[in-house]
mmCIF file of C-alpha atoms and ligand atoms in Angstrom:
data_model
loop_
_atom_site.group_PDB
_atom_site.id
_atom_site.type_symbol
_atom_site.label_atom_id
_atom_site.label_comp_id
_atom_site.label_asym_id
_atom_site.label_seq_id
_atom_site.Cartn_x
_atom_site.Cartn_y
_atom_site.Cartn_z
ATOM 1 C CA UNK A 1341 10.117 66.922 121.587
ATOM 2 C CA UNK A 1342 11.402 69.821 123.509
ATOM 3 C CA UNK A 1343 9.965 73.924 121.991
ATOM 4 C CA UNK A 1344 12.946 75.018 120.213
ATOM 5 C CA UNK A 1345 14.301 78.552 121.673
ATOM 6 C CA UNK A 1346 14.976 81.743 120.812
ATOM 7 C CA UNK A 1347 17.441 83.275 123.083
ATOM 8 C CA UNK A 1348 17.882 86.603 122.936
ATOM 9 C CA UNK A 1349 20.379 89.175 124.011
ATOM 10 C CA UNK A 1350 20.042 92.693 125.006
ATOM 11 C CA UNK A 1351 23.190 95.501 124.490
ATOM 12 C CA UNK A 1352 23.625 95.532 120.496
ATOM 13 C CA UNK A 1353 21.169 93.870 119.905
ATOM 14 C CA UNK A 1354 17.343 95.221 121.420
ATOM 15 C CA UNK A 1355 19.468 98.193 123.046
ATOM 16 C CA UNK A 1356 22.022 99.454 119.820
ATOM 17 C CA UNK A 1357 24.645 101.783 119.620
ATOM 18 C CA UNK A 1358 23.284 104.119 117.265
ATOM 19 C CA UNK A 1359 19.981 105.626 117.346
ATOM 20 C CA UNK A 1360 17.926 104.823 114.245
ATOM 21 C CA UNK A 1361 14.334 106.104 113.760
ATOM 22 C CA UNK A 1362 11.576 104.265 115.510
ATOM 23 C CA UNK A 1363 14.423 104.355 118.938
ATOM 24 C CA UNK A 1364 13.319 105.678 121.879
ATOM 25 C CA UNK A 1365 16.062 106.614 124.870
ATOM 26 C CA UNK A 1366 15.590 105.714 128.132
ATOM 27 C CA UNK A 1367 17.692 105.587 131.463
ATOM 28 C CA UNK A 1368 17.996 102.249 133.905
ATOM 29 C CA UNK A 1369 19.721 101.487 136.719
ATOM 30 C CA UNK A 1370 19.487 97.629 137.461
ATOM 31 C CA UNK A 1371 22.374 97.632 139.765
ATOM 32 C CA UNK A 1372 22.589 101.718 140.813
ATOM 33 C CA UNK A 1373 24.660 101.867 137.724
ATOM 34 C CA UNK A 1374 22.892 104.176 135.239
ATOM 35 C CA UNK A 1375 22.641 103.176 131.497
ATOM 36 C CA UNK A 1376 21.368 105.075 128.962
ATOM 37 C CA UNK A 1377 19.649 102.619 126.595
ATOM 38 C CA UNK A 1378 18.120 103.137 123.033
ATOM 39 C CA UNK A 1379 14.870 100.429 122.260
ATOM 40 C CA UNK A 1380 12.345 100.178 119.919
ATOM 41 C CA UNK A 1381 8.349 99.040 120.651
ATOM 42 C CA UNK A 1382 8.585 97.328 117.344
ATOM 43 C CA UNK A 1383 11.001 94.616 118.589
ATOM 44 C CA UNK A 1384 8.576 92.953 121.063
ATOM 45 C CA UNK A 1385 5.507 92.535 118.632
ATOM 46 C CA UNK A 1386 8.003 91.237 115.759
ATOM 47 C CA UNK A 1387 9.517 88.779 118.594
ATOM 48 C CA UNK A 1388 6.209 87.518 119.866
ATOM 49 C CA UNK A 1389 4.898 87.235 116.576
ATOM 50 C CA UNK A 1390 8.438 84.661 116.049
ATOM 51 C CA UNK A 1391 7.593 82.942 118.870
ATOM 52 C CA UNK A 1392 3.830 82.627 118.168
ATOM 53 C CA UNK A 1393 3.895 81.603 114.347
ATOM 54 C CA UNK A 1394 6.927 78.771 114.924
ATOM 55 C CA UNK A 1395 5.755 77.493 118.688
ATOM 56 C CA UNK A 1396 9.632 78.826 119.790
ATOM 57 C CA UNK A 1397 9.741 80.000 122.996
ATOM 58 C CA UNK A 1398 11.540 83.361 123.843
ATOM 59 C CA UNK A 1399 14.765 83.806 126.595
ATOM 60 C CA UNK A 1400 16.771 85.974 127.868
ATOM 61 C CA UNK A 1401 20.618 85.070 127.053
ATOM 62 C CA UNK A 1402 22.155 88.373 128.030
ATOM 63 C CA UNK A 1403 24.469 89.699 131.440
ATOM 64 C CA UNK A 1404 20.871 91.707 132.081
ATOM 65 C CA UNK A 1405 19.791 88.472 133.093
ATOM 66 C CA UNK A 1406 16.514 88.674 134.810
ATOM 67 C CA UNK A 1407 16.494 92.473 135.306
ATOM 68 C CA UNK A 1408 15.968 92.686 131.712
ATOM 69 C CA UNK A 1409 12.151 91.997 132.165
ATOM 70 C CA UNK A 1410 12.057 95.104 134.981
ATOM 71 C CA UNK A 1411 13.579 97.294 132.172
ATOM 72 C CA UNK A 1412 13.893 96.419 128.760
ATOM 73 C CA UNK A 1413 10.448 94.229 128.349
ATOM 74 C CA UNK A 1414 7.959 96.700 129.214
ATOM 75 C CA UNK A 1415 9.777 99.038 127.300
ATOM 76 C CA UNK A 1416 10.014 97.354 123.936
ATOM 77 C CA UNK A 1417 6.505 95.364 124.260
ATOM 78 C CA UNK A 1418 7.511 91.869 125.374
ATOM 79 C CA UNK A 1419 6.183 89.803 128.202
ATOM 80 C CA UNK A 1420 8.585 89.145 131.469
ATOM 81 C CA UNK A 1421 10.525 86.267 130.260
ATOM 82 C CA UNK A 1422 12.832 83.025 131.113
ATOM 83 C CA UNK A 1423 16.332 84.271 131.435
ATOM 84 C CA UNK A 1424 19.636 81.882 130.792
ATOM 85 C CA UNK A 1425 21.639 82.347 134.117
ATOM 86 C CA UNK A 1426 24.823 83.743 133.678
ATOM 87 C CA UNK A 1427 26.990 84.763 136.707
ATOM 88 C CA UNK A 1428 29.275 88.081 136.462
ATOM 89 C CA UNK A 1429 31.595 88.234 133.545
ATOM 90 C CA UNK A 1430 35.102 86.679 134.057
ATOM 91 C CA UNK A 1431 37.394 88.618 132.745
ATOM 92 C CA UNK A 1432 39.909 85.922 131.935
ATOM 93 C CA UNK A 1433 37.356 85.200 128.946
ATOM 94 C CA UNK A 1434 35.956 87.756 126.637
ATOM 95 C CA UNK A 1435 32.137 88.483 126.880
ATOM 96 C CA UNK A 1436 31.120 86.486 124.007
ATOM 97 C CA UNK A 1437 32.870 83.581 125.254
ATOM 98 C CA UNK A 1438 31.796 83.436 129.001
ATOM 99 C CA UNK A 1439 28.205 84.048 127.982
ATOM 100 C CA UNK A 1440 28.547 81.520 125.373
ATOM 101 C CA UNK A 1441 29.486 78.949 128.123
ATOM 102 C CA UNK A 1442 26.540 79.550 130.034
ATOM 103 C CA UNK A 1443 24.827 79.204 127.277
ATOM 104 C CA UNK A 1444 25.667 75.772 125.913
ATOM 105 C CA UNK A 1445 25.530 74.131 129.668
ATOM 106 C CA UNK A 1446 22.077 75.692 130.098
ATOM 107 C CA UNK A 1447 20.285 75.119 126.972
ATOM 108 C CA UNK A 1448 21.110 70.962 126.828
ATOM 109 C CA UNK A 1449 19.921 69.247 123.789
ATOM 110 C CA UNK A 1450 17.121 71.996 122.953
ATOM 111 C CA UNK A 1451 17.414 73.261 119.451
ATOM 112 C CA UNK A 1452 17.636 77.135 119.822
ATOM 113 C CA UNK A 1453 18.184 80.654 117.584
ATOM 114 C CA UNK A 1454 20.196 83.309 119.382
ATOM 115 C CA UNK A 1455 20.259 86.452 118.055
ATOM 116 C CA UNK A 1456 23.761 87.899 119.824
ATOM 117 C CA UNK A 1457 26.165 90.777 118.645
ATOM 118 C CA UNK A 1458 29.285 89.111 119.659
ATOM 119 C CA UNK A 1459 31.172 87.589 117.357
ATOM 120 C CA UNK A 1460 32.859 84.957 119.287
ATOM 121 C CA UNK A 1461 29.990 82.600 120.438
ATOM 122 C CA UNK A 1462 30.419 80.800 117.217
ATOM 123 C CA UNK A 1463 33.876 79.814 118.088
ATOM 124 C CA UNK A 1464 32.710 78.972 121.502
ATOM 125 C CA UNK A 1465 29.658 76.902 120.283
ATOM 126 C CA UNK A 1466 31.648 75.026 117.790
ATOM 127 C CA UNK A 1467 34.012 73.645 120.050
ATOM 128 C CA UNK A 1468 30.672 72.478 121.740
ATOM 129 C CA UNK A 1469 29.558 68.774 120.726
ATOM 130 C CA UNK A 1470 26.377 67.844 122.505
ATOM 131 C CA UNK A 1471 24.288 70.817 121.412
ATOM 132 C CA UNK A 1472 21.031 69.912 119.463
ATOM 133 C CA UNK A 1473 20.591 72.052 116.060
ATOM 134 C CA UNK A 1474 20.952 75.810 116.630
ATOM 135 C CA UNK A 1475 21.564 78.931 114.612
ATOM 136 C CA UNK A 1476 23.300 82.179 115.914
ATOM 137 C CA UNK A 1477 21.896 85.369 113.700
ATOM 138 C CA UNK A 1478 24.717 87.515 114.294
ATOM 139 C CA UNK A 1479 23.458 91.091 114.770
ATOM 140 C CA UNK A 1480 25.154 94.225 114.072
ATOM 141 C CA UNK A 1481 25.473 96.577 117.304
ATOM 142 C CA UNK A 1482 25.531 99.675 115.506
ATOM 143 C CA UNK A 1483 22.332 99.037 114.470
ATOM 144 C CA UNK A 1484 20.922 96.041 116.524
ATOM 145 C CA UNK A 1485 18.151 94.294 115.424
ATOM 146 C CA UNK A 1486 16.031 94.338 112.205
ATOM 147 C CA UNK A 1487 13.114 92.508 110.627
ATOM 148 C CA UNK A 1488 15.994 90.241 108.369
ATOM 149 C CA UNK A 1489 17.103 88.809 111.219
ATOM 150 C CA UNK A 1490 13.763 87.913 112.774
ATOM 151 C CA UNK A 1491 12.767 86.709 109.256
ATOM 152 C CA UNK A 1492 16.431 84.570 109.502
ATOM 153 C CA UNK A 1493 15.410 83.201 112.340
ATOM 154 C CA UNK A 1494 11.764 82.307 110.973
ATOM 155 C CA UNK A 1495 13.093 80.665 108.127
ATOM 156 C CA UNK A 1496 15.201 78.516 110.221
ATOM 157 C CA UNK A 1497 12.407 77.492 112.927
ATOM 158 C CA UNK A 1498 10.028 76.564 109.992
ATOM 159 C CA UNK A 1499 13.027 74.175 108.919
ATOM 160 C CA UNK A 1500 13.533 72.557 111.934
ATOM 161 C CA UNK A 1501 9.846 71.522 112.274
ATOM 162 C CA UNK A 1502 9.699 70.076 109.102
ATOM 163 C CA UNK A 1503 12.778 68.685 109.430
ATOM 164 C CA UNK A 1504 12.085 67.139 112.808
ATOM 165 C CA UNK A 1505 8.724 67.854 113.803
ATOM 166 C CA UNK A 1506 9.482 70.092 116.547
HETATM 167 MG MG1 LIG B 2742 25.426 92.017 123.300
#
């Protein structure tokens, strides 16, 4: 049976747009752009410890692609990771929708969680018919991520392997 995923996204979710207490700020410039970011060194051991207890396996699903493991991972306590490849945004589709896209060719048949702050992936993903089972936890991007939505996402891996043995 093929690990089950958690895919994981980046601005408004690990990187919010308010600063709440246990956020650090930071600068990077993946692409001589700067961006200010706001993370947490919670988020990694709370994402590991996902990915550890329900044999998921973590990915990047964000635009940061693979430069997220230069500058968010070390930053927030998680390990260089996997990353979903999706090309530059086209504009003739929102955000949500063009990552979304990606998404769905890249993941197959593999049962996945995605945490993700845009609201239109659902659409996208329903419209979608040979996904496996998957859950989107939508996050809030004021706040980004919390311990409820890890523990959503816990309760739903735990499912799936008793479901189907994952
Ligand atoms: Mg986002």
């Amino acid at each position: 049976m093929d690990t089950p995923l958690v895919l994981l996204d980046v601005d408004g979710v690990l990187n919010p747009l308010q600063r709440s207490p246990g956020y650090q700020r930071y600068r990077a410039s993946p692409n001589g752009v700067v961006y200010r970011l706001l993370l947490n060194p919670l988020h990694g051991p709370l994402l590991t410890a996902l990915a550890a207890d329900t044999g998921a396996e973590l990915v990047w699903a964000s635009y940061w692609t693979d430069a997220a493991n230069d500058w968010i991972s070390p930053r927030v306590g998680l390990p260089s990771l996997p990353h979903v490849p999706i090309p530059r945004h086209d504009p003739r589709f929102s955000l949500g929708a063009w990552k979304a896209r990606h998404v769905a060719a890249w993941v197959g048949k593999r049962p996945f969680v995605w945490l993700e702050d845009e609201p239109d992936v659902t659409e996208v993903l329903a419209k979608e018919t040979r996904l496996g089972p998957h859950l989107i936890v939508p996050v809030d991007p004021l706040h980004g991520l919390t311990e409820t939505h890890v523990d959503q996402a816990r309760t739903w891996l735990e499912q799936l392997v008793r479901d189907h043995g994952y």
